[in-house]
Amino acid sequence: MLERLRRRVFWTPRQKFLTSLVVTALVLGLGGYGISRLTTPEDRSCAAGVERPHGSTECVGVNGDGHAFGMPDLAETAAAIGRENATLKDGEYATVALLLPLTAADHGMRVKVLHEIQGAHAYQYRANHESNSETPKIRLVLANTGRANAHWRSTVDRLKAMTGAPDRLRAVSGVATSSTEVREAVAALTGAGIAVVGTTITADDIANGPGAGHNRFPGLARVSPTNGDEAKALAHFGRVDAAKALLVQDTRTGDHYTDTLKAAFAASLKGAPYEPQLFTSPPDPTEEGTTANTFRQITHLICDTRAETVFFAGRHTQLRQFINALGARGCAERSFTVLTGDEGSYLGADSKLNRAALKAKLTVRYAALAHPDAWRPAPGRPVPATGGSATAFRTFLTDIARASAKPVPLADGQAIVAYDAMATAVHAIRQATPKNARYPELADVATQWPQVKGSLRVEGASGWICLDNYGNPYNKAVPIVDLAPDGTQRFVRIAWPEGKAPAASCLPPRRG
């Protein structure tokens, strides 16, 4: 009875027609929703100025609001930078960007990045609060180029768009690895008239200099010595007998750090009786690859020579593998000294280093960019009268103590160098600011480097920063550091590319 009534009442022709309309509307609505999901762009933003490139999960771009780019280790310092920036009023500041691979996969690089950010922020605070109210104030932003600097182009494009109001970007610091990507980023930035201050780039060919095409990177300055200067400082320090020396070098090309380091070492080993021992690192030199096998064989060949000193031209992962292999060499009764560039600074924090190798008559010594003991007086080791000062380093210690709730490790020198690079950038910005002006013109900052010398030098925590006419530090202090048997980085003494400390005037001589 009820079934017959339902069919008569609810399934009349009119109801059937209305039902079909409802169903059709639902289908079309759901279909439209699906189409809109397909046609509406996916939101890939991470924060203001930061987004995930297509095909990547990394947050890449520029931000100064406290965003940590998904890296927990950076959260504290990024937040501190954001708080400092929030105190600045529009129109009273100039911006400095710290360009780094903030989302690096390699542990050593992540540690380096953290310490550089801490050092840069320490000087930002000094510039804004401890500099007699000098202007403009400094806004610091973090610029992420991604793993292996793969996304440098989009980040640099973003920086180039920040030179006007409200950002008024006036300098870029960081620029910390001597890679092809970094070289191209520096070329793009300086080509746009933006001043760049390199922290730990040491490659001789990411620099300006005398001769044809000398001004390849107009507006580039560096606070670290070149690989050539590091090699000269090591040679002056060690007095190496080339007849008892050997070069181990990477054959992979395109890495400007390695390419220029092996050229510098080869120049100091003229007359050496042995040809270089070769290895080839992976395309990404932070990967282990199979080079450990090659080093096992090379150590056999080293035992066949009369060599006592081994110059190593390569990155830190391969350096660690080589040291581990040399520690297990067959000729254990013989003593060896390994000399290398500033990549040796990574070894102290490398958990894969076999520290027992350092007790097997093996001395590992490297030319550091900075070391916390270099400007601390010690018994039998007075501070040099020129080239730097204990006072400047004590000022740095006061400033870096504010940069983190925990003590910032200083043995790798990264925080010290980043602090000095920021000091150099701020020096140029304020020197370029006309009287009664709030901030300088963009083009005027990049022209300041030839005047950063003499009484206008930067009193860096790593030593005096006296730039030549091409933006390179003249006779910069090079701390020579031993890797102690317990893995600590032990300062030996300061060496100088010119063989002795600079004169009190710190004026580079005429070249050529």
Short mmCIF file of C-alpha atoms in Angstrom, two decimals:
data_model
loop_
_atom_site.label_atom_id
_atom_site.label_comp_id
_atom_site.label_asym_id
_atom_site.label_seq_id
_atom_site.Cartn_x
_atom_site.Cartn_y
_atom_site.Cartn_z
CA MET A 1 0.00 0.00 0.00
CA LEU A 2 2.76 2.46 1.02
CA GLU A 3 4.86 1.50 -2.01
CA ARG A 4 1.99 2.23 -4.42
CA LEU A 5 1.37 5.57 -2.67
CA ARG A 6 5.08 6.54 -2.91
CA ARG A 7 5.17 5.85 -6.64
CA ARG A 8 2.02 7.85 -7.28
CA VAL A 9 3.09 10.86 -5.17
CA PHE A 10 6.89 11.06 -5.68
CA TRP A 11 7.46 9.59 -9.10
CA THR A 12 5.06 11.61 -11.16
CA PRO A 13 6.44 12.88 -14.49
CA ARG A 14 7.00 16.28 -12.89
CA GLN A 15 9.09 14.78 -10.04
CA LYS A 16 11.12 12.71 -12.42
CA PHE A 17 11.91 15.84 -14.42
CA LEU A 18 12.94 17.79 -11.29
CA THR A 19 15.08 14.92 -10.03
CA SER A 20 16.96 14.80 -13.33
CA LEU A 21 17.62 18.54 -13.08
CA VAL A 22 19.03 18.17 -9.55
CA VAL A 23 21.28 15.27 -10.56
CA THR A 24 22.52 17.16 -13.61
CA ALA A 25 23.32 20.22 -11.50
CA LEU A 26 25.24 18.12 -8.99
CA VAL A 27 27.28 16.43 -11.71
CA LEU A 28 28.09 19.70 -13.40
CA GLY A 29 28.99 21.30 -10.08
CA LEU A 30 31.34 18.52 -9.07
CA GLY A 31 32.84 18.51 -12.53
CA GLY A 32 33.43 22.23 -12.37
CA TYR A 33 35.08 21.83 -8.98
CA GLY A 34 37.42 19.24 -10.41
CA ILE A 35 38.26 21.44 -13.38
CA SER A 36 38.93 24.40 -11.08
CA ARG A 37 41.30 22.25 -9.04
CA LEU A 38 43.17 21.42 -12.22
CA THR A 39 43.31 25.00 -13.55
CA THR A 40 43.94 26.97 -10.31
CA PRO A 41 47.73 27.36 -9.70
CA GLU A 42 49.04 25.48 -6.68
CA ASP A 43 50.03 27.71 -3.80
CA ARG A 44 53.79 27.09 -3.44
CA SER A 45 54.55 30.02 -1.16
CA CYS A 46 56.49 29.47 2.08
CA ALA A 47 56.63 33.06 3.37
CA ALA A 48 56.85 36.59 2.04
CA GLY A 49 59.38 36.53 -0.81
CA VAL A 50 59.89 32.76 -0.52
CA GLU A 51 58.35 29.87 -2.45
CA ARG A 52 59.02 26.29 -3.52
CA PRO A 53 60.22 26.10 -7.13
CA HIS A 54 58.45 23.58 -9.34
CA GLY A 55 59.99 20.17 -8.88
CA SER A 56 61.50 21.09 -5.52
CA THR A 57 60.42 20.94 -1.89
CA GLU A 58 62.91 23.61 -0.82
CA CYS A 59 61.80 27.08 0.21
CA VAL A 60 63.84 29.45 -1.96
CA GLY A 61 63.91 33.24 -2.04
CA VAL A 62 64.56 36.23 0.21
CA ASN A 63 63.08 37.00 3.62
CA GLY A 64 63.92 39.13 6.65
CA ASP A 65 60.79 38.55 8.73
CA GLY A 66 62.15 35.60 10.73
CA HIS A 67 61.45 32.80 8.25
CA ALA A 68 63.94 29.91 8.70
CA PHE A 69 63.41 28.23 5.29
CA GLY A 70 62.31 25.00 6.95
CA MET A 71 65.68 24.56 8.72
CA PRO A 72 65.22 24.14 12.49
CA ASP A 73 68.87 24.99 13.22
CA LEU A 74 68.38 28.44 11.71
CA ALA A 75 65.15 29.25 13.55
CA GLU A 76 66.64 31.05 16.55
CA THR A 77 68.91 33.40 14.58
CA ALA A 78 66.35 33.96 11.81
CA ALA A 79 63.82 34.98 14.46
CA ALA A 80 66.35 37.35 16.08
CA ILE A 81 66.99 38.97 12.69
CA GLY A 82 63.23 39.33 12.18
CA ARG A 83 62.84 41.02 15.55
CA GLU A 84 65.68 43.45 14.84
CA ASN A 85 64.27 44.29 11.41
CA ALA A 86 60.82 44.91 12.92
CA THR A 87 62.26 47.78 14.99
CA LEU A 88 63.35 49.68 11.88
CA LYS A 89 61.21 52.43 10.39
CA ASP A 90 60.61 52.81 6.69
CA GLY A 91 63.06 55.23 5.14
CA GLU A 92 65.75 54.95 7.84
CA TYR A 93 67.50 51.78 6.69
CA ALA A 94 69.44 50.16 3.87
CA THR A 95 69.25 46.41 3.31
CA VAL A 96 72.09 43.90 3.19
CA ALA A 97 71.30 40.38 1.95
CA LEU A 98 73.14 37.26 3.10
CA LEU A 99 73.26 34.97 0.06
CA LEU A 100 73.83 31.33 1.08
CA PRO A 101 72.62 27.78 0.35
CA LEU A 102 70.47 27.81 3.48
CA THR A 103 68.84 24.44 2.76
CA ALA A 104 72.09 22.57 2.02
CA ALA A 105 71.94 18.80 2.45
CA ASP A 106 75.57 18.44 3.55
CA HIS A 107 76.03 18.65 7.34
CA GLY A 108 79.29 20.56 7.07
CA MET A 109 77.71 23.21 4.86
CA ARG A 110 74.71 23.53 7.19
CA VAL A 111 77.05 24.22 10.12
CA LYS A 112 78.96 26.77 8.04
CA VAL A 113 75.72 28.51 7.03
CA LEU A 114 74.48 28.74 10.62
CA HIS A 115 77.73 30.25 11.86
CA GLU A 116 77.81 32.77 9.02
CA ILE A 117 74.27 33.92 9.79
CA GLN A 118 75.16 34.29 13.47
CA GLY A 119 78.25 36.33 12.62
CA ALA A 120 76.38 38.60 10.20
CA HIS A 121 73.57 39.23 12.68
CA ALA A 122 76.09 40.03 15.41
CA TYR A 123 77.44 42.89 13.32
CA GLN A 124 73.96 44.01 12.27
CA TYR A 125 73.18 44.55 15.96
CA ARG A 126 76.42 46.49 16.46
CA ALA A 127 75.70 48.66 13.43
CA ASN A 128 72.24 49.55 14.71
CA HIS A 129 72.94 49.90 18.44
CA GLU A 130 76.67 50.38 19.08
CA SER A 131 77.87 52.77 16.37
CA ASN A 132 77.11 56.23 17.77
CA SER A 133 73.76 56.39 15.93
CA GLU A 134 75.41 56.39 12.51
CA THR A 135 73.05 56.09 9.56
CA PRO A 136 71.54 54.43 7.72
CA LYS A 137 70.48 51.62 9.97
CA ILE A 138 70.90 48.14 8.57
CA ARG A 139 68.18 45.67 7.67
CA LEU A 140 69.47 42.12 7.17
CA VAL A 141 67.66 39.59 4.97
CA LEU A 142 68.41 35.93 4.27
CA ALA A 143 68.61 34.84 0.63
CA ASN A 144 68.50 31.11 -0.07
CA THR A 145 70.06 29.76 -3.26
CA GLY A 146 69.05 26.14 -2.44
CA ARG A 147 71.03 22.94 -2.28
CA ALA A 148 74.29 23.22 -4.22
CA ASN A 149 73.16 26.78 -5.11
CA ALA A 150 70.89 25.23 -7.75
CA HIS A 151 68.27 28.00 -7.49
CA TRP A 152 70.65 30.95 -7.46
CA ARG A 153 69.09 32.58 -10.52
CA SER A 154 65.58 33.11 -9.13
CA THR A 155 66.98 34.34 -5.83
CA VAL A 156 69.33 36.79 -7.55
CA ASP A 157 66.45 38.04 -9.68
CA ARG A 158 64.52 38.71 -6.49
CA LEU A 159 67.49 40.62 -5.02
CA LYS A 160 67.85 42.72 -8.17
CA ALA A 161 64.22 43.76 -7.75
CA MET A 162 64.86 44.95 -4.17
CA THR A 163 67.14 47.91 -4.90
CA GLY A 164 64.27 50.41 -4.79
CA ALA A 165 61.93 51.32 -1.94
CA PRO A 166 61.01 49.99 0.51
CA ASP A 167 63.96 47.55 0.67
CA ARG A 168 66.76 49.73 -0.73
CA LEU A 169 69.11 46.75 -1.08
CA ARG A 170 72.63 48.17 -1.12
CA ALA A 171 74.93 45.17 -0.68
CA VAL A 172 75.00 41.38 -0.75
CA SER A 173 77.27 39.39 1.55
CA GLY A 174 77.62 35.66 2.18
CA VAL A 175 78.64 34.36 -1.27
CA ALA A 176 80.54 31.64 0.52
CA THR A 177 81.53 28.89 -1.93
CA SER A 178 83.86 28.99 -4.92
CA SER A 179 81.53 27.18 -7.32
CA THR A 180 80.39 27.88 -10.88
CA GLU A 181 76.89 28.75 -9.63
CA VAL A 182 78.28 31.27 -7.15
CA ARG A 183 80.52 32.78 -9.81
CA GLU A 184 77.50 33.29 -12.07
CA ALA A 185 75.50 34.76 -9.20
CA VAL A 186 78.29 37.23 -8.43
CA ALA A 187 78.49 38.20 -12.10
CA ALA A 188 74.71 38.79 -12.23
CA LEU A 189 74.66 40.87 -9.04
CA THR A 190 77.66 43.03 -9.84
CA GLY A 191 76.43 43.37 -13.41
CA ALA A 192 73.29 44.95 -11.96
CA GLY A 193 75.40 47.46 -10.01
CA ILE A 194 74.96 45.75 -6.61
CA ALA A 195 77.98 45.73 -4.30
CA VAL A 196 79.03 42.23 -3.20
CA VAL A 197 81.23 41.27 -0.24
CA GLY A 198 82.40 37.66 -0.35
CA THR A 199 82.92 35.90 2.96
CA THR A 200 84.74 32.64 2.29
CA ILE A 201 85.18 32.62 -1.50
CA THR A 202 88.91 32.09 -2.04
CA ALA A 203 89.13 31.11 -5.71
CA ASP A 204 91.54 33.38 -7.57
CA ASP A 205 89.24 33.54 -10.59
CA ILE A 206 86.22 34.87 -8.67
CA ALA A 207 88.02 38.15 -8.20
CA ASN A 208 89.11 41.24 -10.04
CA GLY A 209 92.71 42.00 -10.81
CA PRO A 210 95.19 43.74 -13.10
CA GLY A 211 95.39 42.95 -16.80
CA ALA A 212 92.90 42.53 -19.60
CA GLY A 213 89.37 41.90 -18.42
CA HIS A 214 90.40 42.70 -14.86
CA ASN A 215 87.03 44.13 -13.86
CA ARG A 216 84.91 41.05 -14.49
CA PHE A 217 82.93 41.59 -11.29
CA PRO A 218 82.62 45.39 -10.83
CA GLY A 219 81.75 46.10 -7.21
CA LEU A 220 83.07 42.80 -5.76
CA ALA A 221 85.11 42.86 -2.57
CA ARG A 222 86.37 39.96 -0.46
CA VAL A 223 87.53 39.69 3.13
CA SER A 224 89.31 36.34 2.75
CA PRO A 225 92.68 35.81 1.07
CA THR A 226 92.75 34.07 -2.29
CA ASN A 227 93.96 30.50 -2.69
CA GLY A 228 97.13 31.95 -4.15
CA ASP A 229 97.71 34.01 -1.01
CA GLU A 230 96.92 31.00 1.19
CA ALA A 231 99.50 28.92 -0.69
CA LYS A 232 102.10 31.67 -0.36
CA ALA A 233 101.41 32.00 3.36
CA LEU A 234 101.79 28.23 3.81
CA ALA A 235 105.04 28.28 1.86
CA HIS A 236 106.45 31.12 3.98
CA PHE A 237 105.40 29.31 7.13
CA GLY A 238 106.54 25.79 6.29
CA ARG A 239 109.70 26.35 4.24
CA VAL A 240 108.80 23.21 2.32
CA ASP A 241 111.55 21.38 0.43
CA ALA A 242 110.03 20.79 -3.01
CA ALA A 243 112.34 17.80 -3.52
CA LYS A 244 110.50 16.05 -0.70
CA ALA A 245 106.99 17.18 -1.53
CA LEU A 246 104.09 15.76 -3.53
CA LEU A 247 100.77 17.14 -4.80
CA VAL A 248 97.51 15.16 -4.59
CA GLN A 249 94.83 16.87 -6.67
CA ASP A 250 91.26 16.52 -7.90
CA THR A 251 90.84 16.22 -11.67
CA ARG A 252 87.21 17.37 -11.63
CA THR A 253 87.08 20.76 -13.31
CA GLY A 254 84.68 23.64 -12.85
CA ASP A 255 85.21 23.89 -9.08
CA HIS A 256 87.00 27.21 -8.79
CA TYR A 257 88.28 26.53 -5.27
CA THR A 258 89.99 23.31 -6.29
CA ASP A 259 91.15 24.55 -9.70
CA THR A 260 92.89 27.61 -8.32
CA LEU A 261 94.24 25.83 -5.24
CA LYS A 262 96.00 23.14 -7.27
CA ALA A 263 97.43 25.83 -9.56
CA ALA A 264 98.74 27.74 -6.53
CA PHE A 265 100.24 24.62 -4.97
CA ALA A 266 101.81 23.55 -8.27
CA ALA A 267 103.46 26.98 -8.54
CA SER A 268 105.04 26.54 -5.11
CA LEU A 269 106.30 23.04 -6.02
CA LYS A 270 108.36 23.91 -9.07
CA GLY A 271 111.18 21.42 -9.37
CA ALA A 272 109.36 18.70 -7.41
CA PRO A 273 110.51 15.25 -8.65
CA TYR A 274 107.10 13.57 -8.68
CA GLU A 275 104.08 14.10 -10.87
CA PRO A 276 100.82 14.86 -9.05
CA GLN A 277 98.71 11.97 -7.77
CA LEU A 278 95.22 12.25 -9.22
CA PHE A 279 91.70 11.46 -8.05
CA THR A 280 88.27 12.44 -9.39
CA SER A 281 85.56 13.52 -6.96
CA PRO A 282 81.84 13.03 -7.66
CA PRO A 283 79.91 15.84 -9.43
CA ASP A 284 78.65 16.76 -5.96
CA PRO A 285 81.88 16.69 -3.91
CA THR A 286 79.97 16.40 -0.64
CA GLU A 287 79.07 12.82 -1.64
CA GLU A 288 81.31 9.93 -0.64
CA GLY A 289 81.55 8.37 -4.10
CA THR A 290 84.35 5.83 -4.68
CA THR A 291 87.33 8.09 -4.06
CA ALA A 292 88.19 6.29 -0.81
CA ASN A 293 89.29 3.35 -2.97
CA THR A 294 91.54 5.63 -5.01
CA PHE A 295 93.11 7.10 -1.88
CA ARG A 296 93.95 3.64 -0.59
CA GLN A 297 96.01 3.14 -3.74
CA ILE A 298 97.55 6.61 -3.62
CA THR A 299 98.86 6.00 -0.11
CA HIS A 300 100.77 2.97 -1.42
CA LEU A 301 102.38 5.17 -4.07
CA ILE A 302 103.22 7.88 -1.53
CA CYS A 303 105.08 5.26 0.50
CA ASP A 304 107.13 4.54 -2.64
CA THR A 305 108.39 8.15 -2.75
CA ARG A 306 110.77 10.19 -0.61
CA ALA A 307 108.03 12.71 0.07
CA GLU A 308 107.57 14.12 3.57
CA THR A 309 105.03 16.83 2.73
CA VAL A 310 101.80 16.25 0.79
CA PHE A 311 99.87 19.21 -0.65
CA PHE A 312 96.19 18.35 -1.03
CA ALA A 313 93.98 20.22 -3.52
CA GLY A 314 90.39 19.11 -3.05
CA ARG A 315 87.22 19.53 -1.02
CA HIS A 316 86.72 18.51 2.58
CA THR A 317 84.91 15.18 2.02
CA GLN A 318 87.79 13.87 -0.10
CA LEU A 319 90.33 15.43 2.30
CA ARG A 320 88.82 13.45 5.15
CA GLN A 321 88.90 10.23 3.09
CA PHE A 322 92.55 10.87 2.21
CA ILE A 323 93.55 11.44 5.83
CA ASN A 324 91.77 8.26 6.89
CA ALA A 325 93.60 6.31 4.18
CA LEU A 326 96.97 7.86 4.99
CA GLY A 327 96.50 6.97 8.64
CA ALA A 328 96.31 3.29 7.62
CA ARG A 329 99.35 3.44 5.27
CA GLY A 330 101.83 0.62 5.07
CA CYS A 331 104.85 2.81 5.83
CA ALA A 332 103.58 3.66 9.30
CA GLU A 333 107.11 4.32 10.56
CA ARG A 334 107.44 7.42 8.34
CA SER A 335 106.15 10.86 9.26
CA PHE A 336 104.06 12.99 6.87
CA THR A 337 102.63 16.48 6.88
CA VAL A 338 99.50 17.25 4.87
CA LEU A 339 99.06 20.89 3.83
CA THR A 340 95.78 22.18 2.40
CA GLY A 341 93.50 25.19 2.06
CA ASP A 342 90.69 26.46 4.25
CA GLU A 343 88.44 23.44 3.51
CA GLY A 344 90.42 21.86 6.33
CA SER A 345 88.30 23.90 8.74
CA TYR A 346 85.42 21.44 8.22
CA LEU A 347 87.35 18.50 9.65
CA GLY A 348 86.91 19.40 13.31
CA ALA A 349 83.16 18.74 13.10
CA ASP A 350 83.39 15.74 10.74
CA SER A 351 82.24 12.63 12.62
CA LYS A 352 83.59 10.38 9.85
CA LEU A 353 87.19 11.50 10.41
CA ASN A 354 89.25 8.68 11.92
CA ARG A 355 90.98 10.58 14.69
CA ALA A 356 93.34 7.68 15.30
CA ALA A 357 94.94 8.58 11.97
CA LEU A 358 96.12 11.84 13.50
CA LYS A 359 98.19 9.89 16.02
CA ALA A 360 100.00 7.86 13.35
CA LYS A 361 102.92 10.26 12.74
CA LEU A 362 100.59 12.39 10.63
CA THR A 363 100.35 16.19 10.86
CA VAL A 364 97.41 17.86 9.13
CA ARG A 365 97.83 21.58 8.70
CA TYR A 366 95.66 24.08 6.82
CA ALA A 367 95.49 27.77 6.02
CA ALA A 368 92.44 29.02 7.90
CA LEU A 369 90.44 32.13 7.10
CA ALA A 370 90.14 32.99 10.79
CA HIS A 371 90.71 31.38 14.18
CA PRO A 372 89.65 32.49 17.68
CA ASP A 373 93.20 32.24 19.06
CA ALA A 374 94.89 34.24 16.30
CA TRP A 375 94.50 37.57 18.11
CA ARG A 376 94.58 36.33 21.69
CA PRO A 377 97.93 36.87 23.42
CA ALA A 378 99.46 33.70 24.86
CA PRO A 379 102.77 32.86 26.54
CA GLY A 380 105.45 32.75 23.89
CA ARG A 381 102.99 33.92 21.23
CA PRO A 382 102.53 37.69 21.26
CA VAL A 383 99.96 39.33 19.02
CA PRO A 384 101.55 40.92 15.92
CA ALA A 385 101.90 44.68 16.15
CA THR A 386 100.14 45.23 12.82
CA GLY A 387 97.68 43.39 10.60
CA GLY A 388 94.99 43.08 13.27
CA SER A 389 94.39 43.63 16.96
CA ALA A 390 93.28 41.95 20.16
CA THR A 391 90.91 44.88 20.77
CA ALA A 392 88.97 44.27 17.55
CA PHE A 393 88.66 40.58 18.41
CA ARG A 394 87.40 41.33 21.93
CA THR A 395 84.73 43.57 20.41
CA PHE A 396 83.66 40.67 18.21
CA LEU A 397 83.42 38.36 21.23
CA THR A 398 81.08 40.83 22.93
CA ASP A 399 78.89 41.02 19.84
CA ILE A 400 78.76 37.31 19.01
CA ALA A 401 77.70 36.50 22.59
CA ARG A 402 74.40 38.28 21.82
CA ALA A 403 73.80 36.30 18.63
CA SER A 404 72.69 33.04 20.26
CA ALA A 405 71.43 31.70 23.56
CA LYS A 406 74.21 29.11 23.34
CA PRO A 407 77.89 29.90 22.72
CA VAL A 408 78.67 30.08 19.01
CA PRO A 409 81.53 27.73 18.01
CA LEU A 410 84.36 29.81 16.58
CA ALA A 411 87.09 27.31 15.70
CA ASP A 412 85.98 26.98 12.07
CA GLY A 413 86.30 30.75 11.60
CA GLN A 414 82.98 31.10 9.76
CA ALA A 415 81.24 33.41 12.24
CA ILE A 416 84.36 35.60 12.44
CA VAL A 417 84.66 36.03 8.67
CA ALA A 418 80.92 36.66 8.18
CA TYR A 419 81.06 39.32 10.91
CA ASP A 420 83.95 41.01 9.11
CA ALA A 421 82.19 40.84 5.74
CA MET A 422 79.12 42.49 7.24
CA ALA A 423 81.35 45.13 8.83
CA THR A 424 82.89 45.82 5.41
CA ALA A 425 79.48 46.09 3.74
CA VAL A 426 78.20 48.50 6.40
CA HIS A 427 81.42 50.53 6.17
CA ALA A 428 80.91 50.98 2.41
CA ILE A 429 77.21 51.82 2.76
CA ARG A 430 77.84 54.51 5.35
CA GLN A 431 80.91 55.93 3.60
CA ALA A 432 78.82 56.26 0.43
CA THR A 433 75.96 58.06 2.17
CA PRO A 434 76.09 61.82 1.46
CA LYS A 435 75.84 64.29 4.30
CA ASN A 436 72.23 64.90 5.34
CA ALA A 437 71.06 61.94 3.20
CA ARG A 438 69.26 58.93 4.64
CA TYR A 439 70.97 56.33 2.52
CA PRO A 440 73.38 56.10 -0.43
CA GLU A 441 72.67 55.66 -4.10
CA LEU A 442 73.12 52.07 -5.26
CA ALA A 443 75.96 52.85 -7.66
CA ASP A 444 77.98 54.71 -5.01
CA VAL A 445 78.37 51.73 -2.69
CA ALA A 446 80.16 49.55 -5.25
CA THR A 447 82.76 52.26 -5.85
CA GLN A 448 83.96 52.39 -2.23
CA TRP A 449 86.39 49.46 -2.24
CA PRO A 450 89.53 51.28 -3.49
CA GLN A 451 89.30 53.56 -0.44
CA VAL A 452 89.12 50.76 2.16
CA LYS A 453 92.78 50.91 3.17
CA GLY A 454 95.17 52.92 5.32
CA SER A 455 93.31 54.81 8.04
CA LEU A 456 90.03 53.88 6.30
CA ARG A 457 90.63 50.13 6.68
CA VAL A 458 88.15 47.86 8.44
CA GLU A 459 89.42 46.68 11.82
CA GLY A 460 88.26 43.13 11.34
CA ALA A 461 88.06 40.41 13.98
CA SER A 462 90.06 38.21 11.58
CA GLY A 463 92.65 40.93 10.96
CA TRP A 464 92.91 44.19 9.09
CA ILE A 465 90.90 44.42 5.90
CA CYS A 466 92.87 46.65 3.55
CA LEU A 467 91.59 46.30 0.00
CA ASP A 468 93.58 46.91 -3.15
CA ASN A 469 92.08 48.73 -6.12
CA TYR A 470 90.43 45.49 -7.25
CA GLY A 471 88.62 44.72 -3.96
CA ASN A 472 91.04 42.01 -2.77
CA PRO A 473 92.48 42.01 0.77
CA TYR A 474 96.15 42.97 0.81
CA ASN A 475 98.50 40.75 2.83
CA LYS A 476 95.61 39.48 4.97
CA ALA A 477 96.52 37.52 8.09
CA VAL A 478 96.36 33.75 7.46
CA PRO A 479 96.11 31.63 10.63
CA ILE A 480 97.94 28.33 10.27
CA VAL A 481 95.99 25.63 12.10
CA ASP A 482 96.86 22.06 13.05
CA LEU A 483 94.25 19.36 13.37
CA ALA A 484 95.13 17.99 16.80
CA PRO A 485 94.99 14.22 17.57
CA ASP A 486 91.68 14.71 19.40
CA GLY A 487 90.21 16.45 16.34
CA THR A 488 90.35 19.96 17.78
CA GLN A 489 91.62 22.78 15.59
CA ARG A 490 94.79 24.09 17.22
CA PHE A 491 96.16 27.49 16.21
CA VAL A 492 99.88 27.50 15.46
CA ARG A 493 100.65 31.05 14.38
CA ILE A 494 99.79 33.71 11.80
CA ALA A 495 101.47 33.58 8.41
CA TRP A 496 101.48 36.33 5.81
CA PRO A 497 101.22 36.09 2.01
CA GLU A 498 103.98 38.72 1.72
CA GLY A 499 106.19 36.91 4.24
CA LYS A 500 105.73 39.47 7.03
CA ALA A 501 102.96 41.57 8.57
CA PRO A 502 101.84 44.73 6.72
CA ALA A 503 103.22 48.13 7.60
CA ALA A 504 101.21 50.28 9.97
CA SER A 505 99.94 52.33 7.01
CA CYS A 506 98.44 49.21 5.38
CA LEU A 507 98.65 50.66 1.87
CA PRO A 508 98.97 48.06 -0.91
CA PRO A 509 102.03 48.62 -3.11
CA ARG A 510 101.83 49.29 -6.80
CA ARG A 511 101.66 46.06 -8.82
CA GLY A 512 103.12 45.62 -12.29
#
